[in-house]
PDB file of C-alpha atoms in Angstrom:
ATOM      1  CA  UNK A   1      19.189  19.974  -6.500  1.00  0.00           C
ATOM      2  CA  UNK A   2      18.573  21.764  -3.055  1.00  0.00           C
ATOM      3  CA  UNK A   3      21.373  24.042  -1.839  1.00  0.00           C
ATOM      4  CA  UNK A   4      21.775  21.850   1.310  1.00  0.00           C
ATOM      5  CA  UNK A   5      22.645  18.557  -1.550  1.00  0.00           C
ATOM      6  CA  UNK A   6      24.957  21.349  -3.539  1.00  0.00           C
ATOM      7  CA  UNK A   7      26.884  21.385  -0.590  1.00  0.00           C
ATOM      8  CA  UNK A   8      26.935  17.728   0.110  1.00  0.00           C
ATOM      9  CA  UNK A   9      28.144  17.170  -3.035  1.00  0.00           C
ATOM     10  CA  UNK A  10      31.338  19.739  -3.110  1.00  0.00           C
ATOM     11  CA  UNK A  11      31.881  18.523   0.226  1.00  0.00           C
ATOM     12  CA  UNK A  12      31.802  14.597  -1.149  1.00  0.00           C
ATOM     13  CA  UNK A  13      34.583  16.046  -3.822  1.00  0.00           C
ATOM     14  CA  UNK A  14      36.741  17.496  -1.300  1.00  0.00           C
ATOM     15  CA  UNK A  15      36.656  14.407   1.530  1.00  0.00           C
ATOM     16  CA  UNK A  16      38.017  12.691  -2.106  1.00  0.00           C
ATOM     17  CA  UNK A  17      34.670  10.498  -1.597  1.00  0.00           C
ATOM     18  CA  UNK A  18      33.287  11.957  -4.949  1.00  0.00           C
ATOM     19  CA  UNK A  19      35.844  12.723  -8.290  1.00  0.00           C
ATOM     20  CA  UNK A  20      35.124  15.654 -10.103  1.00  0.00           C
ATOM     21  CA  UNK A  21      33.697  13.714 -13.058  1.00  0.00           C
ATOM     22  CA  UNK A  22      30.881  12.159 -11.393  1.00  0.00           C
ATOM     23  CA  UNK A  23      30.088  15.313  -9.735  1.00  0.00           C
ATOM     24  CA  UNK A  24      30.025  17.157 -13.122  1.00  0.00           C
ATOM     25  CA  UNK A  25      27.421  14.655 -14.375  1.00  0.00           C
ATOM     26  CA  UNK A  26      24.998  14.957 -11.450  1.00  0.00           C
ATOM     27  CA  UNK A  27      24.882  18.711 -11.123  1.00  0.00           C
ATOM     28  CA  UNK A  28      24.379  18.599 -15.200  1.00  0.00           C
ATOM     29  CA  UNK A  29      21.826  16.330 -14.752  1.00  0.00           C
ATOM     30  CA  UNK A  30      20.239  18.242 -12.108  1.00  0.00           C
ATOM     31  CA  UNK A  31      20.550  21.539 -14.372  1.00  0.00           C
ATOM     32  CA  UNK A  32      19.059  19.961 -17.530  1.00  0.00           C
ATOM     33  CA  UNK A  33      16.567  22.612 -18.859  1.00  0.00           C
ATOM     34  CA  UNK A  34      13.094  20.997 -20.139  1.00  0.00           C
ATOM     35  CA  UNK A  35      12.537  21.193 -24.356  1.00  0.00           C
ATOM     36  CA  UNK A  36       9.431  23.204 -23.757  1.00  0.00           C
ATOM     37  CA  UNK A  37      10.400  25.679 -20.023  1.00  0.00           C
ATOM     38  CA  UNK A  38      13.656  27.104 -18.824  1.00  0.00           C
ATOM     39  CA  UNK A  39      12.877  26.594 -15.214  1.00  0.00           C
ATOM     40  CA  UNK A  40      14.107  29.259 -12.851  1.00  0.00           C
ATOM     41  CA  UNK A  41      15.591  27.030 -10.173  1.00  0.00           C
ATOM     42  CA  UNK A  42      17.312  30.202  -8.305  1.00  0.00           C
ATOM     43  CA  UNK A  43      14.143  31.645  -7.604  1.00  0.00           C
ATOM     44  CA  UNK A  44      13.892  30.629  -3.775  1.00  0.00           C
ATOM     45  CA  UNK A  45      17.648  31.854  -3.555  1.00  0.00           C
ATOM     46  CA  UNK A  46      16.923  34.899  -4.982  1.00  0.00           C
ATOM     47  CA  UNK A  47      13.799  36.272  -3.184  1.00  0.00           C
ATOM     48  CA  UNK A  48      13.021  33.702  -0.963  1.00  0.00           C
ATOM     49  CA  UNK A  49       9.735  31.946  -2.763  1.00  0.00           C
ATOM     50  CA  UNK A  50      10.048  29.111  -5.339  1.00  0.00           C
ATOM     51  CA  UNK A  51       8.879  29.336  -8.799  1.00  0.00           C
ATOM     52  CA  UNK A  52       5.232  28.698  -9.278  1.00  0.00           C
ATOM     53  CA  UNK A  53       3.365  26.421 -12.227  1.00  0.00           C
ATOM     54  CA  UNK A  54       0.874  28.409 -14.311  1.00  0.00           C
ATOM     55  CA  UNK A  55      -0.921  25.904 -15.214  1.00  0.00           C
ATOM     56  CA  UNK A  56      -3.385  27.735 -18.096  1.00  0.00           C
ATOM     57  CA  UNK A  57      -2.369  26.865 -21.211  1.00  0.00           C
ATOM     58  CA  UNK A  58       0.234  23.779 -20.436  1.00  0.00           C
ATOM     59  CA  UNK A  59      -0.921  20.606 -21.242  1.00  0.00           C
ATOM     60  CA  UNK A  60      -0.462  17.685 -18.054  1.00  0.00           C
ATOM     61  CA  UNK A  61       2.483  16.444 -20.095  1.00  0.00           C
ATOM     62  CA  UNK A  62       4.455  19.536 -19.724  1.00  0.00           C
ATOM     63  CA  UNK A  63       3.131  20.201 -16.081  1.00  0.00           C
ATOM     64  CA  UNK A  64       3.926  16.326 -15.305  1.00  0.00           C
ATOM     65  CA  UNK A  65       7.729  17.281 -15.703  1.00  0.00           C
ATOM     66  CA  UNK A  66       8.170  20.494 -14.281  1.00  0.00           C
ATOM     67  CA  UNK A  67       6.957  19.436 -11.022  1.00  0.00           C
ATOM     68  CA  UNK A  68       9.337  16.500 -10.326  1.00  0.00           C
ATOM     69  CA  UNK A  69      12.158  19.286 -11.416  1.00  0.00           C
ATOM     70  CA  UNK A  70      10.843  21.844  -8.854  1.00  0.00           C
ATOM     71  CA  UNK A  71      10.062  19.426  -5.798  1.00  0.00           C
ATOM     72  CA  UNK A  72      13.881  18.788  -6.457  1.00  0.00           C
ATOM     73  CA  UNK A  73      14.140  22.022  -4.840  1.00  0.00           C
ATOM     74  CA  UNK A  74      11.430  22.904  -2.856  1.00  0.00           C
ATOM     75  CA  UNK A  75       9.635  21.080  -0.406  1.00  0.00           C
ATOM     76  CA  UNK A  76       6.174  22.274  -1.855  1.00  0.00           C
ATOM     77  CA  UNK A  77       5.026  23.213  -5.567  1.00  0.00           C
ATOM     78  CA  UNK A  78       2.079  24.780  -6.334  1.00  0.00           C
ATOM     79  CA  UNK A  79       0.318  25.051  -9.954  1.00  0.00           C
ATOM     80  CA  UNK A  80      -2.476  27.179 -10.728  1.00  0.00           C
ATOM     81  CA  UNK A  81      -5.204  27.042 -12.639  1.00  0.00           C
ATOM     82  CA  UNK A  82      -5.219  23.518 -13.107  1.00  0.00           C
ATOM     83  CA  UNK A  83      -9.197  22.330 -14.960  1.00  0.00           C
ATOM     84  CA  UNK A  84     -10.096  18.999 -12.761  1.00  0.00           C
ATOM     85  CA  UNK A  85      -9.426  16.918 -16.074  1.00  0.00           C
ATOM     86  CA  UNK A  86      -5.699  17.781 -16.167  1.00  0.00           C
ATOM     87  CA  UNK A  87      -4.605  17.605 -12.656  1.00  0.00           C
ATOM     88  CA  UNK A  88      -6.089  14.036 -12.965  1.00  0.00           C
ATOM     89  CA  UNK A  89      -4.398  13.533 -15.975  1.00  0.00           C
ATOM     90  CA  UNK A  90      -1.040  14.585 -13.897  1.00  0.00           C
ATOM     91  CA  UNK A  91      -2.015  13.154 -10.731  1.00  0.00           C
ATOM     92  CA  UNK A  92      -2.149   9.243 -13.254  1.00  0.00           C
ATOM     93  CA  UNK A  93       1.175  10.476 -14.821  1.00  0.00           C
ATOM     94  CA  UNK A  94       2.990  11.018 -11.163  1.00  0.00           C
ATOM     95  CA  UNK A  95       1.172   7.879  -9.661  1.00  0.00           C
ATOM     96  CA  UNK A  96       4.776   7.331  -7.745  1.00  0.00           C
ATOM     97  CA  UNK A  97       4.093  10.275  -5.775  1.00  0.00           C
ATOM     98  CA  UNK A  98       1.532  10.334  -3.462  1.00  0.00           C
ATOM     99  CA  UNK A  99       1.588  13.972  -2.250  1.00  0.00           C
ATOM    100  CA  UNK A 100       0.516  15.466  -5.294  1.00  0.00           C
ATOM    101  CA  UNK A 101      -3.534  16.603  -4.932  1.00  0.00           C
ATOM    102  CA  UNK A 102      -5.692  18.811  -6.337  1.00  0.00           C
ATOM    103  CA  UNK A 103      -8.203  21.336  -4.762  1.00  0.00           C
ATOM    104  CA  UNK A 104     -10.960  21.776  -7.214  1.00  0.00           C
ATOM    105  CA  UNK A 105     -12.179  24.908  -5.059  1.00  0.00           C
ATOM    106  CA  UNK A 106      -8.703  26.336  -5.910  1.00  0.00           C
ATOM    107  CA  UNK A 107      -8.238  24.691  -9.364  1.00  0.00           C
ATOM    108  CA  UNK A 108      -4.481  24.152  -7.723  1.00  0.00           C
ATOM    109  CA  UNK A 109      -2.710  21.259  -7.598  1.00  0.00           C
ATOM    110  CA  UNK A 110      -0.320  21.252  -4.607  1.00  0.00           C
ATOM    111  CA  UNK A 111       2.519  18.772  -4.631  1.00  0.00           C
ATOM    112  CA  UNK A 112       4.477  18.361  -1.470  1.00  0.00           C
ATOM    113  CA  UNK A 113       2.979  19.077   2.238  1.00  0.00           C
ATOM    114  CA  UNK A 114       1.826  22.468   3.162  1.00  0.00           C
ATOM    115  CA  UNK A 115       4.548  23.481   5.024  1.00  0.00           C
ATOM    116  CA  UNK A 116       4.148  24.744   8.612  1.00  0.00           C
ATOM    117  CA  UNK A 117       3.492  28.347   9.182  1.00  0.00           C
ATOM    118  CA  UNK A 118       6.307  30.209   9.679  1.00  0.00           C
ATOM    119  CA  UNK A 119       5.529  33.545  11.396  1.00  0.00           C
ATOM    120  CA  UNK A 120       2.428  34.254  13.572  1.00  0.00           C
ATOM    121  CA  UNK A 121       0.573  36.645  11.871  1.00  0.00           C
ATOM    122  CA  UNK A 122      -2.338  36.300  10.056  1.00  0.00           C
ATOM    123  CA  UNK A 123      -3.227  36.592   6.677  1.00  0.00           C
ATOM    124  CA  UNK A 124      -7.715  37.314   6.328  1.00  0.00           C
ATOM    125  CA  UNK A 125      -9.262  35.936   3.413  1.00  0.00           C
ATOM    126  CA  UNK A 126     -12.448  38.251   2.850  1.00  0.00           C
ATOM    127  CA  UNK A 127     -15.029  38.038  -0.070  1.00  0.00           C
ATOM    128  CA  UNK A 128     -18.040  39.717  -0.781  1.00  0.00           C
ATOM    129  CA  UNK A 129     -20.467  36.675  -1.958  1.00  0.00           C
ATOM    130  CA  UNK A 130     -20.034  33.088  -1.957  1.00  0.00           C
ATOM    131  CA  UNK A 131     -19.253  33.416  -5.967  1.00  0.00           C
ATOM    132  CA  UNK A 132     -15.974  35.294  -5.506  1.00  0.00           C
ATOM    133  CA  UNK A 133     -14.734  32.010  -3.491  1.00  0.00           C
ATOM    134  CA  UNK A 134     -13.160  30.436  -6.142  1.00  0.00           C
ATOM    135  CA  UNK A 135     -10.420  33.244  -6.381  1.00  0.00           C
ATOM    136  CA  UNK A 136     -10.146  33.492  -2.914  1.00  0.00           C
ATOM    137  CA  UNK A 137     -10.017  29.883  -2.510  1.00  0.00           C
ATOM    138  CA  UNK A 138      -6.974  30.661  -5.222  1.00  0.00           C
ATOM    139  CA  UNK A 139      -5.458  33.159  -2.670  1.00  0.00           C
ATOM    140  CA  UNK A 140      -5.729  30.769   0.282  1.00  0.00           C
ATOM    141  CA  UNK A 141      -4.158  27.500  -1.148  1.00  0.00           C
ATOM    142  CA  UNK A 142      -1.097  30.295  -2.064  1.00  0.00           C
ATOM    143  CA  UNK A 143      -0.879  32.041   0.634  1.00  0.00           C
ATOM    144  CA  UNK A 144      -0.874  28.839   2.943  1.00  0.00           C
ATOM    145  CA  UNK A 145       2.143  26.948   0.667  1.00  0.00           C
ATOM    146  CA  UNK A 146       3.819  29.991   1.061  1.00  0.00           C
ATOM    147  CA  UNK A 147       4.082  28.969   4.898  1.00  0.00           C
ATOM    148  CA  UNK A 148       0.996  31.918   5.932  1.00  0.00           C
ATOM    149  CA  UNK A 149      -1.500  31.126   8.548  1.00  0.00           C
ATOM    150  CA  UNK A 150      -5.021  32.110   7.306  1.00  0.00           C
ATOM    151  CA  UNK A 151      -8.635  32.957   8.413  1.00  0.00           C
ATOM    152  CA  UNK A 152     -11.524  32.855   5.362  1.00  0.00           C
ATOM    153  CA  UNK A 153     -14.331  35.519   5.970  1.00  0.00           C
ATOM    154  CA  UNK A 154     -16.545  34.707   3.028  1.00  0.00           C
ATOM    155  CA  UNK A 155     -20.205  36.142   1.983  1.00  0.00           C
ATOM    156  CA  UNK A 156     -19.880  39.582   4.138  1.00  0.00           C
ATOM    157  CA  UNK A 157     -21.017  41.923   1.498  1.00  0.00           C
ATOM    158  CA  UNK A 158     -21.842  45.206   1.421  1.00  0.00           C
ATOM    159  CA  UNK A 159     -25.710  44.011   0.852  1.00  0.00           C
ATOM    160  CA  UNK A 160     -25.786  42.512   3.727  1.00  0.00           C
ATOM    161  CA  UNK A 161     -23.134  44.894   5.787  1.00  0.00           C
ATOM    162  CA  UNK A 162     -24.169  43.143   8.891  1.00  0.00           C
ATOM    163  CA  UNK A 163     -22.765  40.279   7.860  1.00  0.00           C
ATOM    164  CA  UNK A 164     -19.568  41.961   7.896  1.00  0.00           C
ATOM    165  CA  UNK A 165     -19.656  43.257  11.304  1.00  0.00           C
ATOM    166  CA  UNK A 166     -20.070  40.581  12.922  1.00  0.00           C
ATOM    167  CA  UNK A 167     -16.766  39.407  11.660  1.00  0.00           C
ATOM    168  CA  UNK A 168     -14.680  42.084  12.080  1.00  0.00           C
ATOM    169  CA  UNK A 169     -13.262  41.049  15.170  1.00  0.00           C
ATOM    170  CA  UNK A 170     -11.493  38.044  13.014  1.00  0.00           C
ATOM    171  CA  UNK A 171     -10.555  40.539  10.120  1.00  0.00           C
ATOM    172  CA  UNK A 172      -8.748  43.270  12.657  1.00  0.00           C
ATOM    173  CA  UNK A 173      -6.706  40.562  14.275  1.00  0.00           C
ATOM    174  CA  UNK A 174      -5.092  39.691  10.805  1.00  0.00           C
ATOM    175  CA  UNK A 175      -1.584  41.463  10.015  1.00  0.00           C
ATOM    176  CA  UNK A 176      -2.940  41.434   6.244  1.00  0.00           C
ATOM    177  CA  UNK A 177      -6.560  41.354   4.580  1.00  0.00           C
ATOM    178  CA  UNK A 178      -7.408  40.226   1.254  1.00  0.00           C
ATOM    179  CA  UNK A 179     -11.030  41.527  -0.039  1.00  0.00           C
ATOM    180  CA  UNK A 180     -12.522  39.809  -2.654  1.00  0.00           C
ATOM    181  CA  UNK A 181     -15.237  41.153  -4.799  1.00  0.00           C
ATOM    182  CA  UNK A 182     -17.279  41.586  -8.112  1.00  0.00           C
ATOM    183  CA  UNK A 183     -20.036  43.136  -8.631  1.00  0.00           C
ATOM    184  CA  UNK A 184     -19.920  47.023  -7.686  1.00  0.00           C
ATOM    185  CA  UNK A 185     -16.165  46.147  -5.845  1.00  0.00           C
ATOM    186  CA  UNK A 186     -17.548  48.230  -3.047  1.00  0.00           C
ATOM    187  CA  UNK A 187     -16.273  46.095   0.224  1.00  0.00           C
ATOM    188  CA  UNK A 188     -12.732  46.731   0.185  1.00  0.00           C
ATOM    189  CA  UNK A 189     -13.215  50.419   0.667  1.00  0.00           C
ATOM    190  CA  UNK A 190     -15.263  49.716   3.560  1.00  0.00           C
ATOM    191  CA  UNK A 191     -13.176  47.310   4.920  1.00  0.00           C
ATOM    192  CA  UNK A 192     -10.155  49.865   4.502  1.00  0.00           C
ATOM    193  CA  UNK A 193     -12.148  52.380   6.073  1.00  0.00           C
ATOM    194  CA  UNK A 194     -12.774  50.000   9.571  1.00  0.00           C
ATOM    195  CA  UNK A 195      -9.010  48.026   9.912  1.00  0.00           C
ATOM    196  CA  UNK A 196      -5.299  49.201  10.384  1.00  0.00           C
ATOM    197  CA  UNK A 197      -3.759  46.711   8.613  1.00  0.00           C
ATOM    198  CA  UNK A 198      -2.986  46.571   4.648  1.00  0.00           C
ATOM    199  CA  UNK A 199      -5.734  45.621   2.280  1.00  0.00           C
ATOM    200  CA  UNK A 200      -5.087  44.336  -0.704  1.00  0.00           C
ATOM    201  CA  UNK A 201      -8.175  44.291  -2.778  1.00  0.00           C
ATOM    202  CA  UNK A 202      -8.585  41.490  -5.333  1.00  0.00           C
ATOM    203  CA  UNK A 203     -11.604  41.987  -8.028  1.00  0.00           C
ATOM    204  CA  UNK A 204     -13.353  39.709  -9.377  1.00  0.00           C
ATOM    205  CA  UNK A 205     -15.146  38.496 -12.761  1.00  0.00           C
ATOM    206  CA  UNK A 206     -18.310  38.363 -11.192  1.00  0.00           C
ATOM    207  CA  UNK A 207     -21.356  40.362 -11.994  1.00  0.00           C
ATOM    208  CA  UNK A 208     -23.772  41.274 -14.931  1.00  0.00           C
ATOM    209  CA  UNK A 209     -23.056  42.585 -18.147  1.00  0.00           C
ATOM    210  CA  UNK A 210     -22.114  46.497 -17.153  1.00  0.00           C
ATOM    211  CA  UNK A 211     -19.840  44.520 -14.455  1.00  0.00           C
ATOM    212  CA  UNK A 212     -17.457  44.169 -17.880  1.00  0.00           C
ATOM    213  CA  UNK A 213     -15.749  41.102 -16.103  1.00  0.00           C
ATOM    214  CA  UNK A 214     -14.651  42.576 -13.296  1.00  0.00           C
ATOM    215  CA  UNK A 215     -13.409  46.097 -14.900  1.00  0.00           C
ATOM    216  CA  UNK A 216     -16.336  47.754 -12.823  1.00  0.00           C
ATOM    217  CA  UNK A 217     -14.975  46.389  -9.499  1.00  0.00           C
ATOM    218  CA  UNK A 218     -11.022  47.266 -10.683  1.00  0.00           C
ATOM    219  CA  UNK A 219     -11.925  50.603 -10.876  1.00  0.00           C
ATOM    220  CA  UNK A 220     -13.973  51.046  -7.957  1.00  0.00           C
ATOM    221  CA  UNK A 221     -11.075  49.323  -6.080  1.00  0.00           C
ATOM    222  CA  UNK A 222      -8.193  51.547  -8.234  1.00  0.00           C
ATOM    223  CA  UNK A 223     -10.648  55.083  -7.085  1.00  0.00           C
ATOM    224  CA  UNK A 224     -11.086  53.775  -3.437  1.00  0.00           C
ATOM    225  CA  UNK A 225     -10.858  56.924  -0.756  1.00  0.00           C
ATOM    226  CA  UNK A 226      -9.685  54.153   1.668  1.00  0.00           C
ATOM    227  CA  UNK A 227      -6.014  54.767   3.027  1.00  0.00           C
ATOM    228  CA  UNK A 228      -4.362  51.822   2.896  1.00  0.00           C
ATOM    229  CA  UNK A 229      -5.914  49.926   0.324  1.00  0.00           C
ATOM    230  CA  UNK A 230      -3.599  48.641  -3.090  1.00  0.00           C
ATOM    231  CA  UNK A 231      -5.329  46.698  -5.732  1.00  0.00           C
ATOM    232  CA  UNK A 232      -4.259  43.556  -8.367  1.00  0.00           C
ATOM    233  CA  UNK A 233      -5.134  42.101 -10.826  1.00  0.00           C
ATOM    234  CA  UNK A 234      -9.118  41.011 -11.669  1.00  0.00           C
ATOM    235  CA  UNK A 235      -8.812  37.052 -10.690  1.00  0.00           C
ATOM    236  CA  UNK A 236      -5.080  37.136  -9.460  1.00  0.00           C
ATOM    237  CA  UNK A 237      -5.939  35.389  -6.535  1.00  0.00           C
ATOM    238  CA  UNK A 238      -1.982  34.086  -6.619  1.00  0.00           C
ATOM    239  CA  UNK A 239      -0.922  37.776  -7.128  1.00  0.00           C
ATOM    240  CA  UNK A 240      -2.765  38.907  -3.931  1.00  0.00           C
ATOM    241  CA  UNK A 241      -1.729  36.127  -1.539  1.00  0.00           C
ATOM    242  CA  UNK A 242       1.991  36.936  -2.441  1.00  0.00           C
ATOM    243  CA  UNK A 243       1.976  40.162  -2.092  1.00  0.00           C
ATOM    244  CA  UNK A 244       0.479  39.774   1.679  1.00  0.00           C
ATOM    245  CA  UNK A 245       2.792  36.647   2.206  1.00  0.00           C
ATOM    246  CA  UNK A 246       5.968  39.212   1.866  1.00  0.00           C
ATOM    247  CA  UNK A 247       3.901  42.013   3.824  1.00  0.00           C
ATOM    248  CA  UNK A 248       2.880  38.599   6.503  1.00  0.00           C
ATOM    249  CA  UNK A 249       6.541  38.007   6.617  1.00  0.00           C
ATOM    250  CA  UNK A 250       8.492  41.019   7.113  1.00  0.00           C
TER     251      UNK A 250
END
């Protein structure tokens, strides 16, 4: 139940168009926690962005009933990594609701509209090679439910650094950049070095065997010499779109 309906609904008891007792029972409905989640419904409240689905590890069961509980309050939900065989799994157990889709570049599934962007800066989307996209893909499907307007700058690595100039008119003009890579991690210290905005840089997975996953590029990222630069998690493509949604915002 949204805070607006809260209100309708103590309002209904005092106009003496609602008694108490029917009240009680539809904010207790509304309240019921799940068997398997305690859903944090005062999130939004709290620090102004809803509670988002992990979707790793849940089966579409689970995330089938969370999201009707959520939507309750929020006008969009968003789950992450969501494989393409459970969000259609979800997707046939919400057949009722048409807004719920899934985009496999992402592995999201967004249910609700992508709300309207709400301030006018910028948030730039940067990777390295077309392989990091999936994360970044991850960080733009956030970073746009979460109301951001976005630019993607993708396959401008430091192998190609031409590549990268030739965008950086579209990078500079962004209040926020996210830089994307595996490999040797290398492009978000040059990127830090050549825009005044904040960088965050996002490693990646990607890379051969002395890459360890992505612990090569962490650490390159984590040791940059680049002012200005702050570094999460390897894949946290969610992480790093809302940390420059509250820097977008502010």
């Amino acid at each position: 139940m949204t805070p607006a309906e809260q209100r309708d609904l103590l309002q209904a008891v005092a106009d003496h168009r609602l008694d108490v007792a029917a009240a009680d029972q539809q904010l207790t409905a509304a309240q019921q926690p799940l068997d398997f989640a305690n859903l944090d419904l005062e999130r939004p409240q709290r620090t102004g962005y809803p509670e988002t689905v992990f979707g790793e590890g849940k089966t579409a069961e689970q995330i089938s009933q969370i999201i009707p509980r959520l939507r309750a309050q929020t006008p969009v939900v968003l789950c992450t990594r969501v494989t393409a065989a459970k969000a259609q799994a979800v997707q046939q157990r919400l057949a009722d609701r048409q807004d719920v889709r899934y985009v496999a570049a992402a592995r999201c599934l967004v249910a609700g509209e992508i709300p309207t962007p709400t301030t006018t800066g910028t948030i730039a989307i940067v990777t390295a090679g077309t392989s990091d996209i999936p994360v970044a893909e991850e960080a733009a499907v956030t970073a746009q439910a979460f109301g951001n307007r976005i630019s993607r700058v993708y396959d401008v690595g430091v192998a190609g650094i031409h590549r990268l100039f030739a965008k950086l008119d579209v990078i500079r003009q962004a209040k926020v950049v996210i830089v994307a890579a595996g490999m040797d991690g290398a492009l978000a210290s040059v990127v830090g070095g050549l825009v005044a905005s904040p960088v965050i840089a996002l490693p990646t997975s990607i890379g051969y065997g002395s890459s360890y996953h992505g612990l090569s590029a962490l650490l390159t990222m984590l040791n940059s010499c680049a002012e200005g630069v702050t570094v999460v998690n390897i894949d946290n493509g969610f992480g790093a779109a809302y940390a420059a949604s509250v820097m977008n915002h502010l």
